[in-house]
PDB file of C-alpha atoms in Angstrom:
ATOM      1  CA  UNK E1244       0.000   0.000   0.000  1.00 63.00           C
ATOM      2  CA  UNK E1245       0.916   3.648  -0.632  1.00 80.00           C
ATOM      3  CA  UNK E1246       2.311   5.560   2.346  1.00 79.00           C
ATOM      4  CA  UNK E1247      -0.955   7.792   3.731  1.00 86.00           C
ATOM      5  CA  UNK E1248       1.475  11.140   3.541  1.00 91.00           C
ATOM      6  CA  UNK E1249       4.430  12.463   2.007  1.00 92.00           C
ATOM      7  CA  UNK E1250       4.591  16.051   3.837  1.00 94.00           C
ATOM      8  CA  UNK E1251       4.964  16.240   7.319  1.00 95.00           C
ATOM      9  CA  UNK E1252       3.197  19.756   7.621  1.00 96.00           C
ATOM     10  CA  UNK E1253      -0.098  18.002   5.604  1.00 95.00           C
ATOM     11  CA  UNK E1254      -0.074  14.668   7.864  1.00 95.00           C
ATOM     12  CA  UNK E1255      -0.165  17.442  10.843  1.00 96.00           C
ATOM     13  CA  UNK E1256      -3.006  19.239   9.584  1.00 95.00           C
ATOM     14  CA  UNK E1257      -4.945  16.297   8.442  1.00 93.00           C
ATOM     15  CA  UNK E1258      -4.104  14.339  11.299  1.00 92.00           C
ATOM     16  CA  UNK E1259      -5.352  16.974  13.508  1.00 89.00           C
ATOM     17  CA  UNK E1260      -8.468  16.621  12.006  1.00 79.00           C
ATOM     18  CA  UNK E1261      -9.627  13.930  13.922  1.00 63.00           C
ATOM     19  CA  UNK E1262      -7.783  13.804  17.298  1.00 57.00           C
ATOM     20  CA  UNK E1263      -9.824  11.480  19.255  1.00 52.00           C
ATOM     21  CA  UNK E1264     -10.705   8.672  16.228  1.00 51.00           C
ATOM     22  CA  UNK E1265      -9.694   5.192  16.554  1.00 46.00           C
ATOM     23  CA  UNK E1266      -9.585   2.744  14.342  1.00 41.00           C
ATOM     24  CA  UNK E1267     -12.163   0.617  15.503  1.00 43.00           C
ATOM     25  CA  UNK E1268     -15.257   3.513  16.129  1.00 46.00           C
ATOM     26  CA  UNK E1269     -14.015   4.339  12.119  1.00 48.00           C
ATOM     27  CA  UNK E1270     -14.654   0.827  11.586  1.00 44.00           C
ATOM     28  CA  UNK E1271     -18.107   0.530  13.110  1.00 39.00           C
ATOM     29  CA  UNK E1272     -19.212   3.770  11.968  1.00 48.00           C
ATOM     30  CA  UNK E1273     -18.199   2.226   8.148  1.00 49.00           C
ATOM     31  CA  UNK E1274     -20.144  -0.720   9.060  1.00 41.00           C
ATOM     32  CA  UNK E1275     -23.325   0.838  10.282  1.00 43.00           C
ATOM     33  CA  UNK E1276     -23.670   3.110   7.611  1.00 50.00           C
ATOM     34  CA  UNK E1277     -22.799   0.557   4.649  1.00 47.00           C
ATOM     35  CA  UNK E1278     -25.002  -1.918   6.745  1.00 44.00           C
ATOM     36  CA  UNK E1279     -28.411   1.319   6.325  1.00 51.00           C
ATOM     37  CA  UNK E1280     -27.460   1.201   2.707  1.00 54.00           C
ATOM     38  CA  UNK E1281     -27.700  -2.249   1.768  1.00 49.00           C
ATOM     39  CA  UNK E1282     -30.882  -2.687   3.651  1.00 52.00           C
ATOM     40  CA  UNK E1283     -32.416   0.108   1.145  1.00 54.00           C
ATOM     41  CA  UNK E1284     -31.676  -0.928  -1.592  1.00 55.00           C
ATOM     42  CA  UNK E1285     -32.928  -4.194  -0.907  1.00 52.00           C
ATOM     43  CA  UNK E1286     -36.331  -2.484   0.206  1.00 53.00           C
ATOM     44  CA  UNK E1287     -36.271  -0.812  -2.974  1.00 52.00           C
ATOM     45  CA  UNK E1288     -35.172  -3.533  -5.213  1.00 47.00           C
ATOM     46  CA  UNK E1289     -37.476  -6.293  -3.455  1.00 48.00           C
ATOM     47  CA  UNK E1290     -40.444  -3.760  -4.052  1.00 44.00           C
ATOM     48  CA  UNK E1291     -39.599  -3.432  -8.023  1.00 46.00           C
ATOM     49  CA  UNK E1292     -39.491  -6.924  -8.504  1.00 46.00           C
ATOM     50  CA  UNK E1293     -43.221  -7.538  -6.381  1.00 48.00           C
ATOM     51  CA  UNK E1294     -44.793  -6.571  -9.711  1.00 46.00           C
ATOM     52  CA  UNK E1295     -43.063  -8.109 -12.201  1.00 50.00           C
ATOM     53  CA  UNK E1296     -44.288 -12.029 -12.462  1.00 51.00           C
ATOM     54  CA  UNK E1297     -44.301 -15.205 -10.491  1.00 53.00           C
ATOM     55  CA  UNK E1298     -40.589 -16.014 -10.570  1.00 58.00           C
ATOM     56  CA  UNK E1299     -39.970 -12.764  -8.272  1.00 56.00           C
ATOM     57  CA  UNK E1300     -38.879 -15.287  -4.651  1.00 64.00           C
ATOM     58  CA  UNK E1301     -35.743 -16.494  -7.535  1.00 62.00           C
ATOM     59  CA  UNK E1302     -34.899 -13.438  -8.747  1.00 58.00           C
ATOM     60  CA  UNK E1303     -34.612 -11.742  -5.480  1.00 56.00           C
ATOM     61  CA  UNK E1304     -32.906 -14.470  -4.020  1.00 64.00           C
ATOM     62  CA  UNK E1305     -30.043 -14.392  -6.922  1.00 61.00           C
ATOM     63  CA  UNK E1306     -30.135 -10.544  -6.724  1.00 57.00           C
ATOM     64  CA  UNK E1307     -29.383 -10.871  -2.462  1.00 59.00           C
ATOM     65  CA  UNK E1308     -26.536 -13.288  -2.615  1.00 60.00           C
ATOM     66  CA  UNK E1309     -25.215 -10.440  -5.740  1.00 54.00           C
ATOM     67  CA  UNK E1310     -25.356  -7.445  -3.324  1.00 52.00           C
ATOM     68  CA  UNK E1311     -23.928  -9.515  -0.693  1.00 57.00           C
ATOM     69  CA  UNK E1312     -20.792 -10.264  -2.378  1.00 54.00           C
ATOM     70  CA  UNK E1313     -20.410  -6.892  -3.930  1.00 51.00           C
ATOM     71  CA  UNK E1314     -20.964  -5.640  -0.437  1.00 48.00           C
ATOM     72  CA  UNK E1315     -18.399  -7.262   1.532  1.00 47.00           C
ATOM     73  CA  UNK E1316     -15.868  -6.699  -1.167  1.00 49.00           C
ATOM     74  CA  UNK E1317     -16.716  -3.076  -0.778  1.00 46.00           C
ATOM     75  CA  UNK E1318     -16.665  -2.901   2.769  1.00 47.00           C
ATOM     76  CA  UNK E1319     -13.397  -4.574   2.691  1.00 45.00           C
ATOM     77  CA  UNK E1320     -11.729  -2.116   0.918  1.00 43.00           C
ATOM     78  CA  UNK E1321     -13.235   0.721   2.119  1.00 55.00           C
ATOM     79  CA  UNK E1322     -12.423  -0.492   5.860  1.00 57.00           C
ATOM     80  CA  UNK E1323      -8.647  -1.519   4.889  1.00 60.00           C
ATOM     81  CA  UNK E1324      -7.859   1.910   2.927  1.00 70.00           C
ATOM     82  CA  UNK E1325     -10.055   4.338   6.256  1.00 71.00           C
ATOM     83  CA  UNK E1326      -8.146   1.884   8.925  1.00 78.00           C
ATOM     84  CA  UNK E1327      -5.096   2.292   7.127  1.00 81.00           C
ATOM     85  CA  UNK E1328      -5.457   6.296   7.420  1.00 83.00           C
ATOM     86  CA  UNK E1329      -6.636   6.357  10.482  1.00 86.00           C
ATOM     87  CA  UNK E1330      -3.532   3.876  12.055  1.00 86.00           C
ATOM     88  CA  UNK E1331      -1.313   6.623   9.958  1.00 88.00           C
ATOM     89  CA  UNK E1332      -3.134   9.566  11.887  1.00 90.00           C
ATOM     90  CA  UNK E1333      -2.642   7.597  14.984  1.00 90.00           C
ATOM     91  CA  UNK E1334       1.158   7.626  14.590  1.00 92.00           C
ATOM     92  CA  UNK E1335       1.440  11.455  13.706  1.00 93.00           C
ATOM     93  CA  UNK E1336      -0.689  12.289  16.786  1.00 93.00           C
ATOM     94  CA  UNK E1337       1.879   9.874  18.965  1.00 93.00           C
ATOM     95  CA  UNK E1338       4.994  11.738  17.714  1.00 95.00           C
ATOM     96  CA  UNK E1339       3.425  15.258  18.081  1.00 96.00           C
ATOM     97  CA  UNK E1340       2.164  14.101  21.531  1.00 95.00           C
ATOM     98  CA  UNK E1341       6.082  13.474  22.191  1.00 96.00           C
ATOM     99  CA  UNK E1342       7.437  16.945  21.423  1.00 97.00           C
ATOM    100  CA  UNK E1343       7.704  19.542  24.163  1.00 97.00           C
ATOM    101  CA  UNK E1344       4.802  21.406  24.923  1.00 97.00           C
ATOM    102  CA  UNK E1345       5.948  24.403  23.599  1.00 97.00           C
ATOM    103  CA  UNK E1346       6.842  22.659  20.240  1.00 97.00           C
ATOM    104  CA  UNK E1347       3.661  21.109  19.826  1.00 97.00           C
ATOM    105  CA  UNK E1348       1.971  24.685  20.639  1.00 97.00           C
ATOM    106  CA  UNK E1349       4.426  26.158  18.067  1.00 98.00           C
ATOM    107  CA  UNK E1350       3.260  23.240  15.247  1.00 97.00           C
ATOM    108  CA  UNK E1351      -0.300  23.432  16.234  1.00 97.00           C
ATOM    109  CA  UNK E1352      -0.178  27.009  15.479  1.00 97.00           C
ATOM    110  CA  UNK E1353       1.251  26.825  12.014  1.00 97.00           C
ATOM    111  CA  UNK E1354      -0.269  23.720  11.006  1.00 96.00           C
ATOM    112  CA  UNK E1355      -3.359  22.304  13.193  1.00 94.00           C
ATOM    113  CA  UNK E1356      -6.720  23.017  11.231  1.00 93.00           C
ATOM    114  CA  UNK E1357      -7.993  24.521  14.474  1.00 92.00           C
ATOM    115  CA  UNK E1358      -5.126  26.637  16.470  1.00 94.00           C
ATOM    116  CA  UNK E1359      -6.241  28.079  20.042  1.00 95.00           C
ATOM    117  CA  UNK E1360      -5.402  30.910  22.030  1.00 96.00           C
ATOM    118  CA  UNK E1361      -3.004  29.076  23.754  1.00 97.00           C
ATOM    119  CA  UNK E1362      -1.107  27.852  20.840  1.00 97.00           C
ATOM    120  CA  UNK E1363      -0.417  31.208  19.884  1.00 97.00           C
ATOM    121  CA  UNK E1364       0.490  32.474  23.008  1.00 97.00           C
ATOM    122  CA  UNK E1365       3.442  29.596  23.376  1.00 98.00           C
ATOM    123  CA  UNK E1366       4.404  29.996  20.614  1.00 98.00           C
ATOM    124  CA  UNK E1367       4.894  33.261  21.302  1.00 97.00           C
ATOM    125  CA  UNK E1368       6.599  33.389  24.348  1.00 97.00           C
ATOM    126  CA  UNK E1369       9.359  30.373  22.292  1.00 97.00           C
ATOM    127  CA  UNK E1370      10.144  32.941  20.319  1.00 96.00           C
ATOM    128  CA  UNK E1371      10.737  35.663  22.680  1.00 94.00           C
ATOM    129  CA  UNK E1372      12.533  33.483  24.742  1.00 94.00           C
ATOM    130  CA  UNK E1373      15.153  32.340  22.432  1.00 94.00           C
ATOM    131  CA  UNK E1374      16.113  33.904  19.672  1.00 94.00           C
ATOM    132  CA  UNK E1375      18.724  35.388  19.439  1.00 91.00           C
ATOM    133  CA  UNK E1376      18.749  39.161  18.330  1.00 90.00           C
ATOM    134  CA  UNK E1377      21.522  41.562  17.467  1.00 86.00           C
ATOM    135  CA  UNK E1378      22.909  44.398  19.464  1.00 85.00           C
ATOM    136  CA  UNK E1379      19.780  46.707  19.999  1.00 87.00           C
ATOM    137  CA  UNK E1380      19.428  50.155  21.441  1.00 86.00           C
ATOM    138  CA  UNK E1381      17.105  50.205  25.133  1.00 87.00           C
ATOM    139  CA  UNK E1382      14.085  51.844  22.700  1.00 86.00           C
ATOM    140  CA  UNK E1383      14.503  48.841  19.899  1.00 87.00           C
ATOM    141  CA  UNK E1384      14.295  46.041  22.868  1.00 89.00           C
ATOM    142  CA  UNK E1385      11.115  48.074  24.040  1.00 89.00           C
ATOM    143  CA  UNK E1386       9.882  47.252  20.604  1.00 93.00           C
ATOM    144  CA  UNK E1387      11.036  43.789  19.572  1.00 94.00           C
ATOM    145  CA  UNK E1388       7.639  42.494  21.382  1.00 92.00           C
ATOM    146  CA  UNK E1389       5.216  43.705  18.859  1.00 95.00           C
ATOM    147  CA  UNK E1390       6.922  41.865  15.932  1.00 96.00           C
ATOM    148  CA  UNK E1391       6.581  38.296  17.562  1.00 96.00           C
ATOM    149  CA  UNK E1392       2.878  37.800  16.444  1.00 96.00           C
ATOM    150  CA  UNK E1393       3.864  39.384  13.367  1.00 97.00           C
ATOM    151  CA  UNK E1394       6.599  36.960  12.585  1.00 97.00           C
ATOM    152  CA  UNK E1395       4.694  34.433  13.805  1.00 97.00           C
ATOM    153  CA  UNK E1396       1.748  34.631  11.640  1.00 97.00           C
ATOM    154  CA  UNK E1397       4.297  35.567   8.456  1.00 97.00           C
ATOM    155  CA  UNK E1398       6.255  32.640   9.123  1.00 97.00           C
ATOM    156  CA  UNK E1399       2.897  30.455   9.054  1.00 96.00           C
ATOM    157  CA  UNK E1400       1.562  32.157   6.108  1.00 95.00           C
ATOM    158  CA  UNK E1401       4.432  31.075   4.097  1.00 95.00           C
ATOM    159  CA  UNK E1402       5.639  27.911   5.463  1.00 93.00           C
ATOM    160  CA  UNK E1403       2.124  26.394   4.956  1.00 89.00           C
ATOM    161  CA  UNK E1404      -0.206  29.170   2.875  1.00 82.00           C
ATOM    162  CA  UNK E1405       1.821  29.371   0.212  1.00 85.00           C
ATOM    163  CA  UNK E1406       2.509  33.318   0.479  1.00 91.00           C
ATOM    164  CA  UNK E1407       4.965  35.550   0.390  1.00 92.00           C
ATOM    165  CA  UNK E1408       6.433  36.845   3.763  1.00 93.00           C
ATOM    166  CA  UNK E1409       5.123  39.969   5.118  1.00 96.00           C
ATOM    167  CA  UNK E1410       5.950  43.361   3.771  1.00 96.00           C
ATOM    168  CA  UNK E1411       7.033  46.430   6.084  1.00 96.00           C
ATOM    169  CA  UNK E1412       3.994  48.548   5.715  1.00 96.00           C
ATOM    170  CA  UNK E1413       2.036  45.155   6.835  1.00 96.00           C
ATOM    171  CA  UNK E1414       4.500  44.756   9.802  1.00 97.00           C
ATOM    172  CA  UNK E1415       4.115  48.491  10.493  1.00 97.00           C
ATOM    173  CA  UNK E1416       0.376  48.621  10.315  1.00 96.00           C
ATOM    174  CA  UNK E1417       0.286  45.356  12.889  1.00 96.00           C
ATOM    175  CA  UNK E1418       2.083  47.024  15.290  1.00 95.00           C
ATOM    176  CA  UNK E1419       0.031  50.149  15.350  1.00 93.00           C
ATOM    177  CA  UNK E1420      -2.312  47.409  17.247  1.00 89.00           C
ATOM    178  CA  UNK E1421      -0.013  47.249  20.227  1.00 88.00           C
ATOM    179  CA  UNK E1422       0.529  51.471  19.599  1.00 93.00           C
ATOM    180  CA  UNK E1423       4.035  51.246  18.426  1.00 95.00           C
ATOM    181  CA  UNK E1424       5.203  52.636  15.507  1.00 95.00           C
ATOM    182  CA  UNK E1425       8.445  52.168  13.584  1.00 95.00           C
ATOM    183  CA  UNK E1426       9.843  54.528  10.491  1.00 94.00           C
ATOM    184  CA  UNK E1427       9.075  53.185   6.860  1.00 95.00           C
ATOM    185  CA  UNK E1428      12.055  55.028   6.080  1.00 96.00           C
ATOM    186  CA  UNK E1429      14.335  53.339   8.500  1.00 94.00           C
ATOM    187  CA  UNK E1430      12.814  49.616   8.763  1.00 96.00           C
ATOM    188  CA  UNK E1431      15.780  48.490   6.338  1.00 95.00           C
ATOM    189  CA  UNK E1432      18.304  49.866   8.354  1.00 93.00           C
ATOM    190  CA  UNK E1433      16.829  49.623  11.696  1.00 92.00           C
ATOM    191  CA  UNK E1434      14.304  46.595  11.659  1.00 95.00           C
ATOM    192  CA  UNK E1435      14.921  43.939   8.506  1.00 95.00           C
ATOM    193  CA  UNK E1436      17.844  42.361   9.986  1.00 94.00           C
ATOM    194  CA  UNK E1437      15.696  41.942  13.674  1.00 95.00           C
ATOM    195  CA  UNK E1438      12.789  40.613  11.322  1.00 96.00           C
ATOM    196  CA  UNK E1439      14.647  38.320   9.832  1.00 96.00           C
ATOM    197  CA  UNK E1440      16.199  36.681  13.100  1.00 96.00           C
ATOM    198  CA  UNK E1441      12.666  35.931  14.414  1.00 97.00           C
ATOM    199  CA  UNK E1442      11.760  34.277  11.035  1.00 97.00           C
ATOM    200  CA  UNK E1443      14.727  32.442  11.196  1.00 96.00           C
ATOM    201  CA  UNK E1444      13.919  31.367  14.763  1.00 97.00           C
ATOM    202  CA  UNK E1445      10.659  30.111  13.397  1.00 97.00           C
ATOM    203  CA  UNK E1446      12.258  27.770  10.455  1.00 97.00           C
ATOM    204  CA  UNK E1447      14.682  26.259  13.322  1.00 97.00           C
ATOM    205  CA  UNK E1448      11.741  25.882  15.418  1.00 98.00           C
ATOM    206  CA  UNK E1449       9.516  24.684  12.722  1.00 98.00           C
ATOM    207  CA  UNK E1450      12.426  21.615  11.699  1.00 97.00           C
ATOM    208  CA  UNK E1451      12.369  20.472  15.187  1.00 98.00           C
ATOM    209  CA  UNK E1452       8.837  20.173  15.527  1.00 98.00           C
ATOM    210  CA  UNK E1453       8.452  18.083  11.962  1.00 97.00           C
ATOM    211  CA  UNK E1454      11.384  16.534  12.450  1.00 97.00           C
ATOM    212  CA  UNK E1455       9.676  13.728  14.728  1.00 97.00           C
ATOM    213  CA  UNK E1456       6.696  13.828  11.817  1.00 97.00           C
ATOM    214  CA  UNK E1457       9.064  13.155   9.302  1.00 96.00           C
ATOM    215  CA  UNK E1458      10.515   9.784  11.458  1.00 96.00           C
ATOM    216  CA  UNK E1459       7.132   8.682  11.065  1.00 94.00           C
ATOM    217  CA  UNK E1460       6.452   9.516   7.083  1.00 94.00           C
ATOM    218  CA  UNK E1461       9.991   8.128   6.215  1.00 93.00           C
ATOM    219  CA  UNK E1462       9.314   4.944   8.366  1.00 91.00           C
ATOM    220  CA  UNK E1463       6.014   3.983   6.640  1.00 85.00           C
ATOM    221  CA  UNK E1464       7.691   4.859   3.189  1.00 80.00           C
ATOM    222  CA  UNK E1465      10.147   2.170   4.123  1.00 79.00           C
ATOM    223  CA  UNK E1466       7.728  -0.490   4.890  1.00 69.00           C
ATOM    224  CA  UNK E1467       5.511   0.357   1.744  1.00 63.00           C
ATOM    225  CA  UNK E1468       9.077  -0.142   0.087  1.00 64.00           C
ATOM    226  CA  UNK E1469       9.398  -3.392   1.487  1.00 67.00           C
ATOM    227  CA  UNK E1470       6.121  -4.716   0.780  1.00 63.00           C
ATOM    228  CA  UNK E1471       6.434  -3.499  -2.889  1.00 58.00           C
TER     229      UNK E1471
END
């Protein structure tokens, strides 16, 4: 069988999806529902054939033991290929589980289809905690804390929406949120190089997080290797 993923930031998202799904309430839930729709279309077959001769008993008879093997063949496949996803999701949501809190705030923030406050919040206080920034003046450390969220929700933009990092005047108009203001003018010589040492934070950040992800994608690529 094909491995499930092949990206460590989908198999986050997706597998986030569905955080408290087992394999065997997928399975049931299959059942039950493949189960209602056989029983219909017997109902509805069964009532076609009550008008159409004497020999109906046969020809429902033939037509049962038909949907019963096209049934379980379906059911089998469908149940191998959703149990096969859902053991896949399993394993992603065991190696996230495994991380550091603050790294699985910092992935769940860039990556889980449903981020909380909380994510963003350590995720921000990683960030302010360790990069590493150049030699600033006392008024430029006063500042660095409204471009966390900023580089925070650039970094995600790109790394997973496809998008171009932020642009100054974007940064800038942020910031007027937490009424701070910084020079158009001057960002290049005052701000890029600050801005870019909190995105880089975020890419180291963002490895460590996946890297456990990727142990995972690369292990299951392996064993559909094997089997192939």
């Amino acid at each position: 069988m094909k491995p499930i993923f092949t990206d460590a930031r989908v198999a986050w998202h997706d597998s986030m999806h569905e955080r408290s799904l087992s394999i065997t309430a997928a399975s049931m839930s299959q059942a039950e529902s493949s189960a209602k729709q056989t029983e219909q279309r017997r109902q509805r077959i069964e009532v076609v054939f009550a008008a159409q001769g004497d020999d109906k008993e046969a020809r429902i008879d033939i037509l049962r033991q038909k949907l019963n093997a096209t049934e379980t063949r379906g059911d089998k496949f469908n149940s191998t290929n959703r149990g096969a996803k859902v053991a896949a999701m399993a394993r992603i949501q065991r190696a996230v589980a495994g991380l550091p809190k603050l790294l699985q705030s910092f992935g769940n923030f860039l990556y889980s289809p449903n981020p909380t406050a909380a994510d963003m919040e350590y995720s921000r206080y990683l960030l302010a905690k360790h990069v590493r920034l150049p030699a600033m003046t006392d008024q430029q450390s006063s500042k660095v804390e409204s471009l966390i969220i900023p580089a925070l929700l650039s970094y995600r933009d790109t790394a997973f929406g496809g998008r171009e990092h932020w642009s100054p005047g974007r940064i800038i108009e942020f910031a007027h949120q937490y009424e701070v203001s910084f020079s158009a003018a001057n960002w290049a010589r005052d701000w890029s190089s600050v801005w870019e040492r909190l995105l880089d934070a975020c890419g180291g950040f963002d490895q460590q997080a996946l890297d456990p992800v990727w142990v995972e994608i690369n292990k299951e690529r392996g064993d559909a290797a094997n089997d192939g």
